[in-house]
Coordinates of C-alpha atoms and ligand atoms in Angstrom, one line a residue:
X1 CA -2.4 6.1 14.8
X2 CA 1.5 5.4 14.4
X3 CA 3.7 7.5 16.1
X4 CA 7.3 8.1 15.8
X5 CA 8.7 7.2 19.6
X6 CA 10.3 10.8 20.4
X7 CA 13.2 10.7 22.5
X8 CA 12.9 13.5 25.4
X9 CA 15.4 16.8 24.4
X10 CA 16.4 19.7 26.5
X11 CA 17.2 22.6 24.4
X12 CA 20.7 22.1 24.2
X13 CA 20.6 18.7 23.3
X14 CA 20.1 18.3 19.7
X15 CA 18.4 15.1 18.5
X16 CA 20.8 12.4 16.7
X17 CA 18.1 13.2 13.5
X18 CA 15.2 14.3 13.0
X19 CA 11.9 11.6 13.1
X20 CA 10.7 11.5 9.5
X21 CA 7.2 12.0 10.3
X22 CA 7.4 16.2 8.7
X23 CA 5.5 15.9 5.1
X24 CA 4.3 19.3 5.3
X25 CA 4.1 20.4 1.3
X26 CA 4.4 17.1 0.0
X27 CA 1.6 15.1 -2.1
X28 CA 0.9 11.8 -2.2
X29 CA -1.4 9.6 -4.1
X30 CA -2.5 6.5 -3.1
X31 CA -4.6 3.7 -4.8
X32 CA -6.8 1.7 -2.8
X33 CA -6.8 4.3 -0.1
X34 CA -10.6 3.8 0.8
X35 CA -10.2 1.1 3.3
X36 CA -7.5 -1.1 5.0
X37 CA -3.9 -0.2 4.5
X38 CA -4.2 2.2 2.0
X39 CA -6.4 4.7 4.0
X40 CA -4.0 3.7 7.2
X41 CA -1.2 5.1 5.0
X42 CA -3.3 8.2 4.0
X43 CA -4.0 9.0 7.6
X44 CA -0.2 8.8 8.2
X45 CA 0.7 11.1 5.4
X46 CA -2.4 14.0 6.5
X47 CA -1.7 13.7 10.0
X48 CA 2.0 14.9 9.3
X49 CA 0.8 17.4 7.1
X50 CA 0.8 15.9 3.6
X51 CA -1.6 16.7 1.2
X52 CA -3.7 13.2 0.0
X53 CA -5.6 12.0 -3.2
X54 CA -7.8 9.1 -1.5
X55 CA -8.7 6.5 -4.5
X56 CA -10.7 3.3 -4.6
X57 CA -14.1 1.6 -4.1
X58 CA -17.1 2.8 -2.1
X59 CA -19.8 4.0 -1.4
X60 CA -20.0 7.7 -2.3
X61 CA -21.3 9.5 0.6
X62 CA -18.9 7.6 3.1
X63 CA -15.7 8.1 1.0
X64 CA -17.1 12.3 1.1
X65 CA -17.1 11.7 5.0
X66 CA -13.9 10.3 5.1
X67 CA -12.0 13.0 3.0
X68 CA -13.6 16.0 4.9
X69 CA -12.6 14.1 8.0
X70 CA -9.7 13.7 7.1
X71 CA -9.1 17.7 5.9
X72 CA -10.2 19.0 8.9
X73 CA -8.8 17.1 11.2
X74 CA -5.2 17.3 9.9
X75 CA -5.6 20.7 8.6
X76 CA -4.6 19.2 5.2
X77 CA -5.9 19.5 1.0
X78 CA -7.8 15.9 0.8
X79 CA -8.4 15.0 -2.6
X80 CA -10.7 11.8 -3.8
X81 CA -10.5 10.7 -7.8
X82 CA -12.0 7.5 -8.7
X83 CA -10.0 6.0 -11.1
X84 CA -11.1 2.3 -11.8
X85 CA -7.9 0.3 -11.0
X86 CA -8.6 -1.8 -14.3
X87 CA -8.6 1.1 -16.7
X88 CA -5.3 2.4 -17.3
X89 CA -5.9 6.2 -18.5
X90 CA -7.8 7.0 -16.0
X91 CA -5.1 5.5 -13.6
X92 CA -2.8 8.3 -16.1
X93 CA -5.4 10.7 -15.3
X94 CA -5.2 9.7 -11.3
X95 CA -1.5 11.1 -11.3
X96 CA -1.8 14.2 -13.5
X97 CA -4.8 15.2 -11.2
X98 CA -2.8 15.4 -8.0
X99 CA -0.4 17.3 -9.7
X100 CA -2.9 19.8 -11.0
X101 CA -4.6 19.7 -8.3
X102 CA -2.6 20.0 -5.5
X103 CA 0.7 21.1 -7.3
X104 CA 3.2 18.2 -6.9
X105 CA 3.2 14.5 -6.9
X106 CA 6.1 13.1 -4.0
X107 CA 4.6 9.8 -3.1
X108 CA 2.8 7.4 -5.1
X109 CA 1.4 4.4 -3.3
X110 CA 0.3 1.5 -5.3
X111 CA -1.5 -0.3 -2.8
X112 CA -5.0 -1.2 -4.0
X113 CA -5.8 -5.3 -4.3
X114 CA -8.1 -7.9 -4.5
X115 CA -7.8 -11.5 -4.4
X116 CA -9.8 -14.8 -5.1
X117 CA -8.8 -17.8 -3.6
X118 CA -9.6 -21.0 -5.8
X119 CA -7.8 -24.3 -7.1
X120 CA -6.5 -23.1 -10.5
X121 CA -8.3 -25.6 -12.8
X122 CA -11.5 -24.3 -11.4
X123 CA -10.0 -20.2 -11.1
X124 CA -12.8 -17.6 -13.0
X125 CA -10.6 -16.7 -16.1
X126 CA -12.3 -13.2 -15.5
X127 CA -10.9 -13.0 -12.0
X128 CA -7.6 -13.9 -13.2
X129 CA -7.6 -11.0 -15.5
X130 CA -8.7 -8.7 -12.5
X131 CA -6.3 -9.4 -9.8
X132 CA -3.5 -9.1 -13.0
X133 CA -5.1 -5.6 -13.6
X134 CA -5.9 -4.5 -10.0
X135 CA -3.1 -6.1 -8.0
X136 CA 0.3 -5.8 -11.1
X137 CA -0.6 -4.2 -14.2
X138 CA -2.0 -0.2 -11.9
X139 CA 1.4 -0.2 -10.8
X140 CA 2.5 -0.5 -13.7
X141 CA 0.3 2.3 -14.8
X142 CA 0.8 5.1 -12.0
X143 CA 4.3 4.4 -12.4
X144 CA 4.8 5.3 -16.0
X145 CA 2.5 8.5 -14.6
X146 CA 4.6 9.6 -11.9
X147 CA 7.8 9.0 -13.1
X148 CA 8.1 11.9 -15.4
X149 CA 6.7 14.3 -12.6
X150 CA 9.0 13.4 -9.7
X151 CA 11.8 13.3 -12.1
X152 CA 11.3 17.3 -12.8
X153 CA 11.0 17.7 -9.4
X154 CA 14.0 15.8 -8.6
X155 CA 12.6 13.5 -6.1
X156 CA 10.2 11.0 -5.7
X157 CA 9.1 8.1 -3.4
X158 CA 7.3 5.2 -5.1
X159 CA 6.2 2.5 -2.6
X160 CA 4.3 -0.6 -3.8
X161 CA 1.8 -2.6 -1.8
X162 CA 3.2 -6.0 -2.6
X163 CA 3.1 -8.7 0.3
X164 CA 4.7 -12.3 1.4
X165 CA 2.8 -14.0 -1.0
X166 CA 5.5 -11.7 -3.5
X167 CA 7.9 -13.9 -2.0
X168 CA 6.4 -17.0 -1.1
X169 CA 3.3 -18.7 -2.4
X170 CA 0.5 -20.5 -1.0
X171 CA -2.1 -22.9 -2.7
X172 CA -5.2 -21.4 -4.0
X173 CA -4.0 -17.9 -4.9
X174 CA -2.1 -18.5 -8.1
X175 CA -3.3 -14.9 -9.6
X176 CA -2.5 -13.3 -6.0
X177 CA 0.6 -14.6 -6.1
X178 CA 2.3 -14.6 -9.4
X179 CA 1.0 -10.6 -9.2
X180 CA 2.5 -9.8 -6.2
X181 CA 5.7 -11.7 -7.4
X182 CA 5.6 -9.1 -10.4
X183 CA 4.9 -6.2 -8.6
X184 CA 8.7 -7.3 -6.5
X185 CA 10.3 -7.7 -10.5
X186 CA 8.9 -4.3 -11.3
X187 CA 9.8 -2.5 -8.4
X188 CA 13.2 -3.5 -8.8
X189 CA 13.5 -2.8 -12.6
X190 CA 12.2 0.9 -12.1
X191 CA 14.2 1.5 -8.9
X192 CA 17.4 1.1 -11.4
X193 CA 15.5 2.8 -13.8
X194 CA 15.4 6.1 -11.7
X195 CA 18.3 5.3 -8.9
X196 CA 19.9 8.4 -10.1
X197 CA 16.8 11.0 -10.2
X198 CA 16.3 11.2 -6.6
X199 CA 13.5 8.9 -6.7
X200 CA 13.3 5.2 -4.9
X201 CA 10.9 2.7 -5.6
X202 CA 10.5 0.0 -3.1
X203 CA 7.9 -3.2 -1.9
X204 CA 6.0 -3.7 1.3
X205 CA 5.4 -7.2 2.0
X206 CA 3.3 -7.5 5.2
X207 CA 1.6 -10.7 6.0
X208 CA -1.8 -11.2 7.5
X209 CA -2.8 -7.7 8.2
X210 CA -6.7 -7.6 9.6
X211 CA -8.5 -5.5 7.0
X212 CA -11.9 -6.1 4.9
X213 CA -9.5 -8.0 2.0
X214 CA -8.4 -10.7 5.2
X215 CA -12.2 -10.7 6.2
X216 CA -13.5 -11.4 3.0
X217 CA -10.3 -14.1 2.4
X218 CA -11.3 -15.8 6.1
X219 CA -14.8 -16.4 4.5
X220 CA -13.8 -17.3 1.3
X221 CA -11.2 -19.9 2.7
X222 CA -13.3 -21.4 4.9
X223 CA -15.6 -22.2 1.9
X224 CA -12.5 -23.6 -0.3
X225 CA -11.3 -25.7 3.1
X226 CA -14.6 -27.0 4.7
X227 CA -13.6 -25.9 8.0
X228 CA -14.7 -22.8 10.4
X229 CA -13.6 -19.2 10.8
X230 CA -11.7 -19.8 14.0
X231 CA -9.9 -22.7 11.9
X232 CA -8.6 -20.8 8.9
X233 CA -7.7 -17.5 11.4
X234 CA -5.3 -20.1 13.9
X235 CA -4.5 -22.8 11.7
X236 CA -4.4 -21.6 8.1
X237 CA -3.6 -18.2 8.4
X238 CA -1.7 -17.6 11.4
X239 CA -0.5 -20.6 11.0
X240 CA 2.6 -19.5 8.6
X241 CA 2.7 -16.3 10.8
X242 CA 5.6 -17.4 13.6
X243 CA 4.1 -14.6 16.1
X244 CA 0.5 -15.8 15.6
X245 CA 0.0 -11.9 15.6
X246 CA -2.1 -10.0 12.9
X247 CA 0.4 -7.2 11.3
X248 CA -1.1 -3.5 12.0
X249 CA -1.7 -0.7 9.8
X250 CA 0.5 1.3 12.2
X251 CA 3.3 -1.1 11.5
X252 CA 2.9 -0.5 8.2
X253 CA 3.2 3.2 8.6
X254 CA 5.7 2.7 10.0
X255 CA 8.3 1.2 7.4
X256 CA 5.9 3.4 5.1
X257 CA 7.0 6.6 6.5
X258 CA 10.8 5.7 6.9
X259 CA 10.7 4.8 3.0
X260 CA 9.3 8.4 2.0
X261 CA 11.4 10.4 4.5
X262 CA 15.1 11.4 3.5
X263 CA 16.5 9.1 5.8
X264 CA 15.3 6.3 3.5
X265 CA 16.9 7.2 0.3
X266 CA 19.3 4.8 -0.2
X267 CA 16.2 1.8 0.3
X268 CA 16.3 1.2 -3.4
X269 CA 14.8 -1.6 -5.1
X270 CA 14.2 -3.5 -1.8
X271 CA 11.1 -5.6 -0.3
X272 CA 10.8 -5.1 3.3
X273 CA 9.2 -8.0 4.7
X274 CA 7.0 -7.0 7.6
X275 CA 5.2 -10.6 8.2
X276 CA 5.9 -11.7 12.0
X277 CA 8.7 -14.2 10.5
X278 CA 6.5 -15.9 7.7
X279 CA 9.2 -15.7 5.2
X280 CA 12.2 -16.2 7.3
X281 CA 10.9 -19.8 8.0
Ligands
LIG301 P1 -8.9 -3.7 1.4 O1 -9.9 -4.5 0.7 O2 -9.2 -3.2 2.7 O3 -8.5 -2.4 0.5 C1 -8.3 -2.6 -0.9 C2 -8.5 -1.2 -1.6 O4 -8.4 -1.4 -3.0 C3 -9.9 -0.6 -1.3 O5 -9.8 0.8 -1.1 C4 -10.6 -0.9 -2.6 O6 -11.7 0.0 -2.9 C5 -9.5 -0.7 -3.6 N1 -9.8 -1.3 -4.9 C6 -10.1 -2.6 -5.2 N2 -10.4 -2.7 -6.5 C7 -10.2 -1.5 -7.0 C8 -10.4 -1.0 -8.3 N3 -10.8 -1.7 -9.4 N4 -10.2 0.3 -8.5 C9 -9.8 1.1 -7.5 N5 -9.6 0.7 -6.3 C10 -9.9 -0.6 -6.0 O7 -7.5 -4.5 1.4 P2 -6.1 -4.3 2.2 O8 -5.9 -5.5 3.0 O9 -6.0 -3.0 2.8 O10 -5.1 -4.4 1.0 C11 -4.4 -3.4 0.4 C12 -3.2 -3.9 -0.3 O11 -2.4 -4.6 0.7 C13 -3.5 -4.9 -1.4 O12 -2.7 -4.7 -2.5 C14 -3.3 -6.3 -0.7 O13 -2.9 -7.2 -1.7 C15 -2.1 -5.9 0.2 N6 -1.9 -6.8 1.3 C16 -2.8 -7.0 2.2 C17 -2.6 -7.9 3.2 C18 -3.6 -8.2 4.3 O14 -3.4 -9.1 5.1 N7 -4.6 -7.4 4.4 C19 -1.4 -8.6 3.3 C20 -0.4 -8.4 2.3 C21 -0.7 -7.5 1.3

């Protein structure tokens, strides 16, 4: 789990500011949050003391397991709802039911995705519609939710999921990508939108991060390719990934955590690439 480094104080010394890593009394939603990043995030939010609402796919009985985990161990009110990412009121009805639920909405993390990778004159039309849905048009959704929540309250982080293939491209992942490219448009137009309610609205762009979504891509490309496992992981990949490094969850939580603290108020509109150097090249 990511921890803030802590420099060592004597009581007299006081520390230069306070790590961002208190969310005691805040609420944050996050979509997607059954697996990979998104439950990484909601583990970094409980285990400072925020209260969660989990969302996404699963099996039942394991995503029960996970939230009372997660409440006990933290000490914290875990919430599931399980809004379909394709079905925009019940995405509505997502936000409203952390704030009637737990009393407050303070960070809203669109983070769930999908992809397919295939050469566009052959890409499912159906699957272009879903990764539009899943991976743009939720944001898109919660957004328009939240918004009128945090702005009562005053403040409000929103933090989108979006990824180096919102900067970039690659071949094979034309929904991917032109999603994730609108997630960066949108994330800018609502962080003028609200720039003077207390509330930010900023992108994530991690590269290769090694979650069930990577796992399922690392098949999937090797079937598009021809080639093995080992060969899409080192040369496709890692390949556009200068460290040659998977990015962690905890790095991630990192940037994450700096965005929803006070310290990261004036990040506005940004996308904060955290991809080993993939889009620097
Ligand atoms: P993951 O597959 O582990 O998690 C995706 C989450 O989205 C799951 O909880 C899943 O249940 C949920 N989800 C999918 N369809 C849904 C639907 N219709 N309704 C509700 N929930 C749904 O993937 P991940 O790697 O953790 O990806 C999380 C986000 O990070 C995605 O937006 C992805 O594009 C982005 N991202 C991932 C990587 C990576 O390398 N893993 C890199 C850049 C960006």
């Amino acid at each position: 789990m990511f921890q803030w480094p802590r420099k060592d104080t004597s009581e007299t010394e006081r520390p230069v500011f306070r790590a961002p890593d208190d969310l005691k009394g805040q609420v944050a939603v996050i979509s997607g949050s059954t697996s990979g990043i998104g439950l990484a995030l909601a583990r970094a939010v409980a285990s400072r003391g925020g209260d969660v609402v989990l969302n996404g796919l699963g099996d039942p009985s394991e995503i029960e397991r996970t939230r009372a985990e997660m409440e006990a161990s933290c000490g914290v009110r875990v919430r599931y709802h399980a809004a379909n990412m394709l079905k925009g009121d019940e995405i509505a009805d997502m936000v409203a039911y952390a704030r009637h639920q737990l009393g407050r909405l303070d960070i809203l993390v669109n983070n769930a995705g999908i992809q397919h990778v295939e050469a566009v004159e052959k890409f499912p039309t159906d699957k272009w519609e879903q990764i539009i849905a899943i991976n743009l048009s939720s944001t898109f959704y919660a957004t328009r939710a939240a918004i009128p929540i945090m702005k009562a309250q005053g403040r409000g982080r929103i933090v989108n999921i979006a990824s180096a293939h919102g900067l970039v491209a690659s071949p094979f992942k034309s929904a991917y990508v032109a999603a994730k490219h609108g997630v960066i448009g949108f994330t800018k137009t609502v962080a003028l939108e609200v720039a003077r309610d207390g509330i930010t609205c900023n992108a994530i762009c991690p590269g290769f991060v090694d979650t069930p979504l990577v796992q399922a891509q690392i098949a999937d490309q090797a079937r598009t390719r021809g080639i093995s496992r080992e060969k899409v992981i080192t040369d496709v990949m890692l390949e556009a990934q200068p460290t040659k490094e998977f990015v962690t969850t905890d790095q991630l939580a990192g940037m994450f955590l700096y965005l929803v603290s006070d310290l990261g108020a004036s990040a506005n509109g940004a996308s904060f690439s955290i991809d080993g150097g993939w889009t620097a090249q």
